[in-house]
XYZ file of C-alpha atoms in Angstrom:
695
model
C 0.000 0.000 0.000
C 1.392 3.399 -0.966
C 2.473 5.776 1.787
C -0.013 8.488 2.600
C 2.527 11.179 3.380
C 2.391 14.248 5.622
C -0.077 16.798 4.204
C 0.355 19.667 6.669
C 2.801 21.714 4.611
C 0.004 23.699 2.975
C -1.882 24.484 6.204
C -2.739 28.005 7.346
C -2.315 27.066 11.017
C 1.120 27.644 12.602
C 0.348 24.704 14.893
C -0.164 22.348 11.961
C 2.906 23.748 10.237
C 4.954 22.913 13.353
C 4.195 19.247 12.545
C 4.693 19.392 8.781
C 8.187 17.880 9.037
C 7.254 15.089 11.467
C 7.828 11.551 10.213
C 4.157 10.984 11.078
C 1.876 10.991 8.018
C -0.302 13.761 9.459
C -3.472 14.766 7.636
C -5.656 17.837 8.182
C -9.259 17.158 9.153
C -10.944 17.094 5.758
C -13.008 14.846 3.501
C -9.906 13.298 1.980
C -8.489 12.168 5.326
C -11.826 10.835 6.589
C -12.401 8.967 3.316
C -8.911 7.474 3.536
C -9.692 6.056 6.985
C -12.844 4.428 5.659
C -11.152 3.072 2.539
C -8.231 1.556 4.469
C -10.433 0.609 7.441
C -7.925 2.152 9.819
C -8.843 3.891 13.066
C -8.137 7.602 13.232
C -5.517 8.914 15.641
C -6.775 12.458 16.331
C -4.437 14.942 18.015
C -5.812 18.375 18.954
C -3.649 21.215 20.260
C -2.457 24.740 19.552
C 0.824 26.446 18.816
C 1.393 28.119 22.216
C 0.795 24.884 24.161
C 3.857 23.740 26.144
C 2.817 20.097 26.584
C 1.864 19.917 22.917
C 5.487 20.752 22.135
C 6.735 18.175 24.619
C 4.635 15.385 23.125
C 5.659 16.419 19.622
C 9.368 16.238 20.457
C 9.099 13.017 22.450
C 6.690 11.035 20.275
C 5.846 12.613 16.945
C 9.511 13.154 16.061
C 10.413 9.610 17.141
C 10.732 7.497 13.989
C 9.781 4.231 15.676
C 6.593 5.697 17.135
C 5.841 7.453 13.836
C 6.214 4.147 11.987
C 3.730 2.517 14.365
C 1.292 5.390 13.917
C 1.556 5.281 10.136
C 1.132 1.520 9.926
C -1.955 1.266 12.126
C -3.749 4.642 11.990
C -4.792 7.537 9.816
C -3.281 10.401 11.774
C -5.134 13.722 11.856
C -3.907 16.992 13.391
C -6.366 19.729 14.406
C -5.673 23.267 15.620
C -8.272 23.740 18.337
C -8.286 27.499 17.687
C -9.252 27.059 14.035
C -11.739 24.273 14.787
C -13.371 25.024 18.167
C -16.306 22.836 17.113
C -14.144 19.717 16.895
C -12.316 20.634 20.078
C -15.533 21.092 22.057
C -17.058 17.839 20.808
C -14.003 15.719 21.520
C -13.194 17.402 24.860
C -16.747 16.499 25.885
C -16.231 12.959 24.645
C -12.987 12.741 26.629
C -14.802 13.778 29.793
C -17.557 11.203 29.207
C -15.066 8.406 28.565
C -12.555 9.182 31.330
C -14.758 10.945 33.927
C -12.244 13.762 34.223
C -11.610 17.030 32.372
C -9.416 17.082 29.330
C -6.891 19.585 28.057
C -4.201 19.850 25.418
C -2.761 17.999 23.710
C -5.978 16.031 23.369
C -5.355 12.524 22.072
C -8.150 10.292 20.771
C -8.655 7.207 18.676
C -11.788 7.317 16.495
C -13.625 4.690 14.498
C -13.066 5.164 10.756
C -16.723 4.898 9.728
C -18.278 7.610 11.922
C -15.441 9.284 13.924
C -16.757 8.132 17.311
C -14.026 8.049 20.008
C -12.939 4.636 21.238
C -10.167 5.986 23.461
C -9.339 9.437 24.865
C -6.504 10.977 26.836
C -4.240 14.020 26.873
C -0.425 14.004 27.114
C 1.394 10.677 27.151
C 5.155 10.105 27.402
C 6.623 7.965 24.626
C 7.277 5.101 27.025
C 6.015 4.336 30.577
C 7.167 6.973 33.050
C 6.050 8.243 36.439
C 3.045 5.959 36.581
C 1.857 7.022 33.132
C 1.507 4.490 30.309
C 3.706 4.914 27.256
C 2.191 6.278 24.066
C 3.544 3.450 21.927
C 1.999 0.832 24.225
C -1.346 2.650 24.174
C -1.392 2.704 20.382
C -0.847 -1.056 20.175
C -3.400 -1.867 22.860
C -6.139 0.348 21.440
C -5.596 -0.935 17.902
C -5.780 -4.522 19.103
C -8.920 -3.854 21.154
C -10.689 -2.360 18.133
C -9.846 -5.364 15.991
C -10.393 -8.095 18.573
C -13.399 -6.735 20.488
C -15.710 -5.184 17.870
C -18.842 -5.917 19.894
C -17.577 -4.107 23.005
C -16.398 -1.171 20.892
C -19.778 -0.892 19.164
C -21.582 -0.991 22.510
C -19.377 1.739 23.972
C -19.763 3.869 20.840
C -23.541 3.639 20.947
C -23.584 4.695 24.603
C -21.235 7.605 23.934
C -23.226 8.896 20.974
C -26.423 8.654 23.023
C -24.787 10.700 25.816
C -23.526 13.323 23.371
C -26.971 13.602 21.817
C -28.578 14.005 25.215
C -26.186 16.852 26.068
C -27.151 18.655 22.853
C -30.889 18.535 23.470
C -32.690 21.522 24.924
C -34.207 20.887 28.359
C -37.722 19.530 28.372
C -40.539 21.646 29.688
C -40.030 20.330 33.179
C -36.461 21.585 33.162
C -37.357 25.184 32.327
C -37.840 27.774 35.039
C -39.419 31.192 35.182
C -36.979 33.983 34.365
C -36.276 35.741 37.651
C -33.306 37.306 39.433
C -32.728 34.359 41.774
C -29.781 32.996 39.744
C -28.065 36.400 39.899
C -27.927 36.298 43.686
C -27.191 32.580 43.870
C -24.214 33.056 41.563
C -22.896 35.880 43.725
C -23.111 33.668 46.825
C -21.439 30.730 45.070
C -18.556 32.967 43.991
C -18.231 34.215 47.557
C -18.027 30.639 48.813
C -15.045 29.872 46.543
C -13.370 33.291 46.921
C -9.763 33.204 48.159
C -9.782 35.893 50.842
C -5.976 35.862 51.102
C -4.762 35.824 47.507
C -7.860 36.765 45.535
C -9.456 34.762 42.778
C -11.549 31.638 43.143
C -10.626 28.123 44.143
C -7.213 26.562 44.568
C -4.234 26.050 42.293
C -3.973 25.925 39.351
C -5.666 29.296 39.367
C -7.409 30.811 36.355
C -8.557 34.448 36.140
C -12.278 33.572 35.719
C -13.147 36.904 34.050
C -16.827 35.940 33.726
C -17.166 35.578 37.488
C -15.377 38.860 38.174
C -17.543 40.682 35.647
C -20.616 39.195 37.331
C -19.510 40.555 40.711
C -18.848 44.025 39.294
C -22.237 44.071 37.596
C -23.943 42.679 40.685
C -22.511 45.563 42.704
C -23.732 48.056 40.099
C -27.194 46.482 40.077
C -27.541 46.699 43.856
C -26.801 50.421 43.695
C -30.256 50.855 42.187
C -32.223 47.841 43.455
C -31.127 47.329 47.086
C -31.184 49.484 50.180
C -27.422 49.025 50.504
C -25.017 48.366 47.637
C -23.196 45.034 47.767
C -19.704 46.326 48.495
C -18.499 42.818 49.307
C -19.132 41.874 45.673
C -17.089 44.902 44.584
C -14.309 43.902 46.992
C -14.123 40.318 45.705
C -13.867 41.541 42.120
C -11.362 44.311 42.744
C -9.167 42.370 45.177
C -8.894 39.554 42.645
C -7.954 41.989 39.878
C -5.409 43.692 42.159
C -3.689 40.459 43.158
C -3.520 39.248 39.577
C -2.067 42.569 38.421
C 0.675 42.485 41.055
C 1.505 38.830 40.540
C 3.529 36.877 38.050
C 0.388 36.151 36.046
C 0.898 39.697 34.757
C 4.056 40.501 32.803
C 5.480 43.245 35.028
C 8.002 44.293 32.372
C 6.143 44.021 29.079
C 2.450 44.057 29.977
C -0.207 41.485 29.218
C -1.427 38.419 31.103
C -0.420 34.772 30.927
C -3.076 32.085 30.743
C -3.156 30.884 34.369
C -1.104 30.532 37.532
C 0.224 27.148 38.642
C 0.121 28.267 42.301
C -2.431 29.947 44.546
C -0.345 33.147 44.845
C -0.572 34.208 41.170
C 3.238 33.979 41.209
C 4.295 31.484 38.522
C 2.168 31.372 35.385
C 1.837 28.962 32.548
C 3.706 31.436 30.394
C 1.702 31.421 27.178
C -0.203 34.634 26.442
C -3.541 34.271 24.694
C -5.376 37.076 22.909
C -8.719 36.111 24.430
C -7.485 36.233 28.055
C -6.047 39.675 27.511
C -9.188 40.903 25.764
C -11.438 39.795 28.608
C -9.108 41.150 31.295
C -8.486 44.449 29.489
C -12.217 45.158 29.512
C -12.511 44.127 33.167
C -9.686 46.391 34.328
C -11.222 49.300 32.426
C -14.535 48.648 34.177
C -12.808 48.322 37.556
C -11.102 51.674 37.044
C -14.442 53.170 35.999
C -16.095 51.797 39.139
C -13.370 52.792 41.620
C -10.992 55.343 40.082
C -8.063 53.211 41.319
C -4.907 54.168 39.439
C -3.553 50.608 39.475
C -6.334 49.459 37.190
C -5.772 52.379 34.833
C -2.058 51.523 34.638
C -2.784 47.881 33.840
C -5.216 48.927 31.104
C -2.631 51.243 29.562
C 0.156 48.677 29.655
C -1.993 45.836 28.344
C -3.386 47.982 25.525
C 0.161 49.046 24.610
C 1.334 45.410 24.626
C -1.605 44.394 22.438
C -0.893 47.024 19.813
C 2.894 46.509 19.868
C 3.086 42.701 19.898
C -0.303 41.332 18.898
C -1.568 43.507 16.050
C -0.992 42.985 12.335
C 0.248 46.035 10.455
C -3.125 46.078 8.656
C -5.125 45.836 11.878
C -6.079 42.264 12.823
C -5.046 40.861 16.212
C -2.842 37.761 16.410
C -3.774 34.684 18.421
C -1.063 33.984 20.999
C 2.526 34.014 22.214
C 4.183 30.708 23.032
C 5.031 29.581 26.568
C 8.473 28.452 25.392
C 11.547 30.079 23.934
C 14.823 28.315 23.134
C 13.107 25.084 24.138
C 12.401 26.171 27.729
C 9.128 27.234 29.291
C 9.224 30.841 30.492
C 12.877 31.433 29.594
C 12.136 34.792 27.947
C 10.601 36.193 31.160
C 13.148 35.046 33.777
C 15.967 36.979 35.430
C 18.877 36.668 37.806
C 19.533 39.457 40.324
C 23.017 39.989 38.897
C 21.558 40.468 35.417
C 19.088 43.061 36.674
C 21.692 44.756 38.864
C 23.932 45.223 35.829
C 21.204 47.076 33.927
C 20.105 49.585 36.594
C 21.590 52.458 38.529
C 21.819 52.263 42.327
C 18.476 53.940 43.053
C 16.606 51.817 40.504
C 18.211 48.636 41.816
C 17.315 49.475 45.419
C 13.670 49.805 44.403
C 13.533 46.726 42.171
C 15.304 44.537 44.725
C 12.795 45.556 47.405
C 9.680 45.594 45.225
C 10.294 42.082 43.867
C 12.183 40.606 46.875
C 15.193 39.670 44.781
C 17.184 39.023 47.982
C 14.957 36.008 48.696
C 15.260 32.516 47.136
C 14.563 32.177 43.424
C 10.956 31.291 42.577
C 11.330 29.412 39.261
C 14.012 26.819 38.575
C 16.882 28.866 39.992
C 15.787 32.146 38.433
C 13.334 34.906 39.289
C 10.001 35.600 37.662
C 8.952 39.081 38.756
C 6.107 39.078 41.279
C 5.392 42.226 43.299
C 6.164 41.726 47.001
C 6.030 45.374 48.100
C 3.720 48.155 46.941
C 5.027 51.505 45.757
C 3.938 53.011 49.072
C 5.823 50.345 51.047
C 8.919 50.838 48.918
C 8.659 54.606 49.318
C 8.699 54.193 53.090
C 11.608 51.743 52.937
C 13.669 53.992 50.647
C 12.716 57.271 52.295
C 11.430 58.787 49.060
C 8.110 60.318 47.956
C 5.830 57.787 46.289
C 5.804 59.639 42.939
C 9.621 59.404 42.805
C 9.442 55.680 43.477
C 6.915 55.236 40.646
C 9.207 57.223 38.321
C 12.164 55.024 39.328
C 10.158 51.919 38.439
C 9.166 53.340 35.062
C 12.823 54.041 34.304
C 13.912 50.604 35.492
C 11.071 48.892 33.625
C 12.105 50.575 30.381
C 15.688 49.333 30.780
C 14.545 45.804 31.592
C 12.179 45.811 28.629
C 14.879 46.938 26.187
C 17.308 44.330 27.515
C 14.672 41.597 27.297
C 13.955 42.557 23.693
C 17.457 41.335 22.820
C 16.559 37.784 23.870
C 15.118 35.090 21.630
C 11.392 35.842 21.679
C 8.661 33.251 22.216
C 6.990 32.129 19.020
C 3.904 34.016 17.957
C 0.859 32.389 16.413
C 0.092 35.054 13.842
C -3.221 33.776 12.556
C -6.178 36.134 12.957
C -9.226 34.480 14.540
C -12.588 36.134 13.990
C -14.033 35.237 17.399
C -11.005 36.325 19.407
C -10.720 39.506 17.360
C -14.328 40.244 18.253
C -13.398 40.037 21.948
C -10.369 42.319 21.615
C -12.216 44.767 19.356
C -14.876 45.096 22.060
C -12.302 45.491 24.832
C -10.126 48.063 23.056
C -13.115 50.116 21.942
C -14.605 50.075 25.439
C -11.322 50.847 27.207
C -10.563 53.642 24.765
C -14.000 55.158 25.287
C -13.887 54.984 29.081
C -10.310 56.238 29.436
C -10.627 58.711 26.551
C -7.827 57.157 24.496
C -8.647 57.566 20.788
C -5.589 55.482 19.818
C -7.146 52.380 21.358
C -10.448 53.042 19.631
C -8.500 53.407 16.389
C -6.821 50.062 17.017
C -10.242 48.417 17.404
C -11.512 50.131 14.261
C -8.510 48.900 12.274
C -9.054 45.353 13.494
C -12.724 45.496 12.572
C -11.819 46.745 9.101
C -9.348 43.863 8.762
C -11.992 41.297 9.680
C -14.691 42.737 7.424
C -12.297 42.925 4.463
C -10.611 39.526 4.823
C -12.840 37.194 6.810
C -16.263 37.865 5.284
C -17.189 36.065 2.069
C -19.277 37.379 -0.819
C -22.502 36.177 0.828
C -21.737 37.877 4.151
C -20.732 34.648 5.906
C -17.757 34.600 8.245
C -14.601 32.553 8.046
C -13.066 31.527 11.361
C -9.371 32.123 10.636
C -6.990 34.069 8.392
C -3.261 33.831 7.864
C -0.890 34.723 5.075
C -3.590 36.034 2.779
C -5.842 32.972 3.131
C -9.135 32.775 5.026
C -10.155 29.309 6.201
C -12.892 27.344 7.955
C -16.572 28.095 8.324
C -17.470 30.484 11.125
C -19.148 29.143 14.259
C -21.511 30.730 16.778
C -18.666 32.429 18.648
C -17.426 34.117 15.482
C -20.782 35.784 14.843
C -21.653 36.515 18.473
C -18.280 37.881 19.607
C -17.886 39.975 16.462
C -21.417 41.365 16.848
C -20.577 42.467 20.379
C -17.367 44.051 19.113
C -19.255 45.996 16.448
C -21.714 47.288 19.048
C -18.835 48.534 21.210
C -17.249 50.229 18.194
C -20.560 51.903 17.357
C -20.576 53.421 20.832
C -17.094 54.793 20.254
C -17.537 55.995 16.691
C -20.803 55.841 14.775
C -20.964 54.356 11.278
C -24.122 53.546 9.333
C -22.265 50.835 7.406
C -21.093 49.237 10.632
C -24.657 49.150 11.887
C -25.739 47.427 8.673
C -22.961 44.891 9.192
C -24.174 44.279 12.762
C -27.707 43.695 11.494
C -26.335 41.209 8.963
C -24.529 39.286 11.701
C -27.659 39.229 13.846
C -29.808 38.041 10.966
C -27.348 35.237 10.192
C -27.474 34.132 13.826
C -31.242 33.844 13.593
C -31.298 32.214 10.165
C -28.416 29.757 10.489
C -27.738 29.038 14.163
C -31.029 29.410 16.013
C -32.836 26.377 17.388
C -36.247 27.140 15.975
C -37.931 24.498 18.094
C -36.540 25.151 21.558
C -34.757 28.513 21.435
C -31.106 29.364 21.853
C -28.284 28.749 19.406
C -26.266 25.837 18.116
C -22.490 26.152 17.921
C -22.501 25.280 14.220
C -24.602 26.565 11.341
C -27.347 24.553 9.668
C -25.105 23.983 6.622
C -22.011 23.021 8.624
C -20.114 19.789 8.072
C -22.000 16.927 9.819
C -20.224 15.888 13.033
C -21.016 13.379 15.774
C -22.597 16.139 17.862
C -24.083 19.584 17.285
C -23.085 21.395 20.495
C -25.257 23.964 22.251
C -22.756 25.962 24.386
C -24.343 27.506 27.485
C -21.664 27.382 30.200
C -18.520 29.495 30.190
C -15.119 27.875 29.869
C -11.977 29.869 29.066
C -14.266 31.938 26.832
C -17.741 33.270 27.531
C -20.314 30.936 26.027
C -21.472 31.629 22.499
C -25.100 31.604 23.589
C -24.421 34.127 26.350
C -22.779 36.660 24.054
C -25.291 36.096 21.251
C -28.270 36.650 23.563
C -26.976 39.826 25.190
C -25.810 41.281 21.854
C -29.198 40.570 20.269
C -30.957 42.216 23.193
C -28.814 45.337 22.935
C -29.260 45.598 19.174
C -32.972 44.904 19.557
C -33.417 47.713 22.071
C -31.315 50.103 19.997
C -33.340 49.548 16.834
C -36.696 48.647 18.356
C -36.414 45.298 16.544
C -38.647 42.756 18.283
C -37.262 39.780 16.321
C -33.975 40.068 18.172
C -35.619 40.598 21.551
C -37.929 37.619 21.084
C -35.057 35.362 20.013
C -33.081 36.408 23.084
C -36.012 35.730 25.406
C -36.586 32.286 23.890
C -32.895 31.519 24.316
C -32.959 32.547 27.963
C -36.049 30.458 28.539
C -34.333 27.446 26.971
C -31.357 27.976 29.299
C -33.404 28.725 32.408
C -33.077 25.225 33.842
C -29.269 25.340 33.572
C -29.224 28.820 35.124
C -31.320 27.637 38.048
C -29.214 24.517 38.658
C -25.717 26.007 38.452
C -25.701 29.762 37.810
C -22.014 30.171 38.697
C -21.088 28.063 35.651
C -23.077 30.429 33.422
C -21.811 33.833 34.595
C -21.834 35.377 31.124
C -25.326 34.080 30.420
C -26.442 35.804 33.623
C -25.532 39.154 32.054
C -28.044 38.420 29.317
C -30.587 37.449 31.990
C -29.893 40.648 33.921
C -30.391 42.771 30.816
C -33.638 40.929 30.119
C -34.957 41.575 33.625
C -33.549 45.114 33.792
C -33.454 46.314 30.168
C -30.379 48.351 29.284
C -30.565 52.102 29.278
C -29.997 53.285 25.705
C -28.713 56.839 25.423
C -28.736 58.236 21.892
C -27.077 61.620 21.460
C -27.332 63.309 18.116
C -25.712 66.474 16.871
C -22.434 68.056 15.858
C -19.629 65.816 17.099
C -17.679 68.615 18.769
C -20.776 69.866 20.552
C -21.819 66.409 21.745
C -18.444 65.488 23.296
C -19.394 66.918 26.698
C -22.788 65.198 26.491
C -21.202 61.800 25.955
C -18.675 62.450 28.724
C -21.576 63.157 31.078
C -23.332 59.919 30.129
C -20.107 57.962 30.687
C -19.129 59.661 33.940
C -20.162 56.845 36.276
C -19.850 53.087 36.229
C -23.195 52.072 34.741
C -22.602 48.807 32.843
C -26.275 48.607 31.904
C -26.032 51.854 29.920
C -25.180 52.018 26.220
C -24.301 55.425 24.784
C -24.386 56.107 21.045
C -23.417 59.443 19.514
C -24.738 59.988 15.981
C -23.632 62.796 13.662
C -26.350 64.803 11.878
C -25.597 63.064 8.559
C -26.229 59.565 9.908
C -29.115 57.678 8.300
C -29.808 54.742 10.617
C -32.776 52.371 10.277
C -35.519 51.390 12.698
C -36.220 53.338 15.838
C -33.041 55.388 15.371
C -34.438 56.953 12.222
C -36.792 58.956 14.457
C -33.895 60.483 16.415
C -33.332 63.694 14.470
C -31.406 66.756 15.650
C -32.256 70.163 14.239
C -29.373 72.121 12.708
C -26.781 70.002 14.511
C -27.699 71.211 18.006
C -27.271 68.284 20.458
C -30.344 66.319 21.481
C -30.361 63.219 23.691
C -32.935 60.447 23.998
C -32.836 58.120 27.013
C -34.824 54.871 26.904
C -35.208 51.897 29.237
C -36.450 49.040 27.124
C -39.522 50.349 25.324
C -39.987 53.297 27.711
C -38.419 56.572 26.547
C -38.195 59.933 28.247
C -38.791 63.214 26.405
C -35.714 64.321 24.467
C -33.187 66.381 26.414
C -32.129 69.504 24.531
C -29.700 70.938 27.056
C -26.889 69.409 29.048
C -28.693 70.288 32.274
C -31.775 68.448 31.029
C -29.644 65.403 30.197
C -28.137 65.588 33.689
C -31.607 65.528 35.183
C -32.738 62.532 33.121
C -29.574 60.554 33.906
C -29.774 61.404 37.601
C -33.347 60.120 37.715
C -32.179 56.844 36.169
C -29.396 56.280 38.681
C -26.600 57.775 36.645
C -25.192 59.840 39.517
C -24.275 56.831 41.678
């Protein structure tokens, strides 16, 4: 039989290209590879990962570059590589299958063996060493055993496959009528209490190590605090404390890159000290928006600094020259995890003057034992105020010393071998960062950040939208690839709505309407409500997921429902509002059972129960600047502010908002209830004060 050969050399994914020279006959997931498995009656060895994944690299070096293991793989399997970032549908399905088969969560690399006829998993695991080690079975042994079991026990395999497919189908079904609950605010308060129960009062965050940022939970606490300002006798300041303390501890820890800005994916310890060093675009998008909101709610300068540094890092290291945002930075450089970020005290001492060194040594406790394999990863041990007291200097001088020292450390670090960058542009993740940069730029009055978001949105609309208005999921090197999923449409729609609040464009609004209409036409569950992860014309897979709970990303349903509600209220379009309500009703049972797992979906529920306040200001842009500043003065996450120039020609309800001769006019609406137009700034003040805008 002729050799199949490795077919990854023409891939758009940097992760797949990393494996193009393996002796394994890797195939991309496509009709040709699946047909080959059926024709040769070979099981499929499916490996799912991503380019910034440390353990993916380890398994590649240990097993996929080993010629003996590669020979075994090629003889007995059709080997398929998938980039989980390009194919989140496949990743979600097979991560779920892994959990059903092993009764424990998965991760990356994800390793499965599938039947050739219908791609049902027979075996699932994650990382395996090439040969038995540390109580773990060897990969080569697993391959032989699984292949033999498939061939020698077909009845048992068929029975397991039938049970697995039944379980996957059950997970995809909408709850029956008995599982639905009335839409009330109970889950909002239950979620807050559940987060409090898992809150780490010492180090911030939730749960034990390994510790993830959980941006959805923090956003929920911030919004819960804001909601109680208007609904309760006393605002829930404990909710605000849990959110802000968590953000503070993360910002001062090693999870945050103290020299270059930006956040790593998670911390391996409870202190936020040592991260898993990869930097993902989506983490930084979600956290950038959160820190901007935290600054807006508290005025704390730490949060403003983190926003500025993270935005600067995003534009400098993660943005294509034409605008799109890249996917990730690797955990490894020169074959070592975290090497790029680590220091020795002598190295730092040689870069700084005496005053700078005295501060840096104290601030990061460089006189204490090393915290990562004999070297130091910078983790703040003393605040600027504490260092000021120790050094006998005013605090502003200490801050200036750190800025000078940081610049020197950054320039020295730039001379090192940099971690690899996955430079593909993902539509969904770009939607998240577009929303975050536009929002942060609007709140902190930084037009450069808004411009960055606008450039990214232009990039996506020009390169990732086909002639029929459908989205591709990924772009790299001039080539768009893969059919867009729910997250692509939902996250991008939310990004467009944030951009419209920063800078109005009739064409952008039309694009938003097109995204919303595609969600309804292609992804909506017409029978039960809510949205499928894949479109109705998507490639048939063993499951059609219905994502409700958050994972590392907010759920596609959550973002779709809240974006549809906001667009529906803005335009007075009942189709969007009705679709959102049906989706919430379909998810009501899940919200009642475990609201803390659905934090992002609770935002959509909150905005259903307490419709967002839509402020539309129309008039000459220079004249309306002070009006918009007034509407944005306080932390009111349930308020959307749109400023339209006189020449705008929007559809729907907005068409009725007309300003005479460019003089500013503002309309303030809660749901379908609108107040008389405000024609002076004092009148706008009065309307906003009555709605709780002076909190």
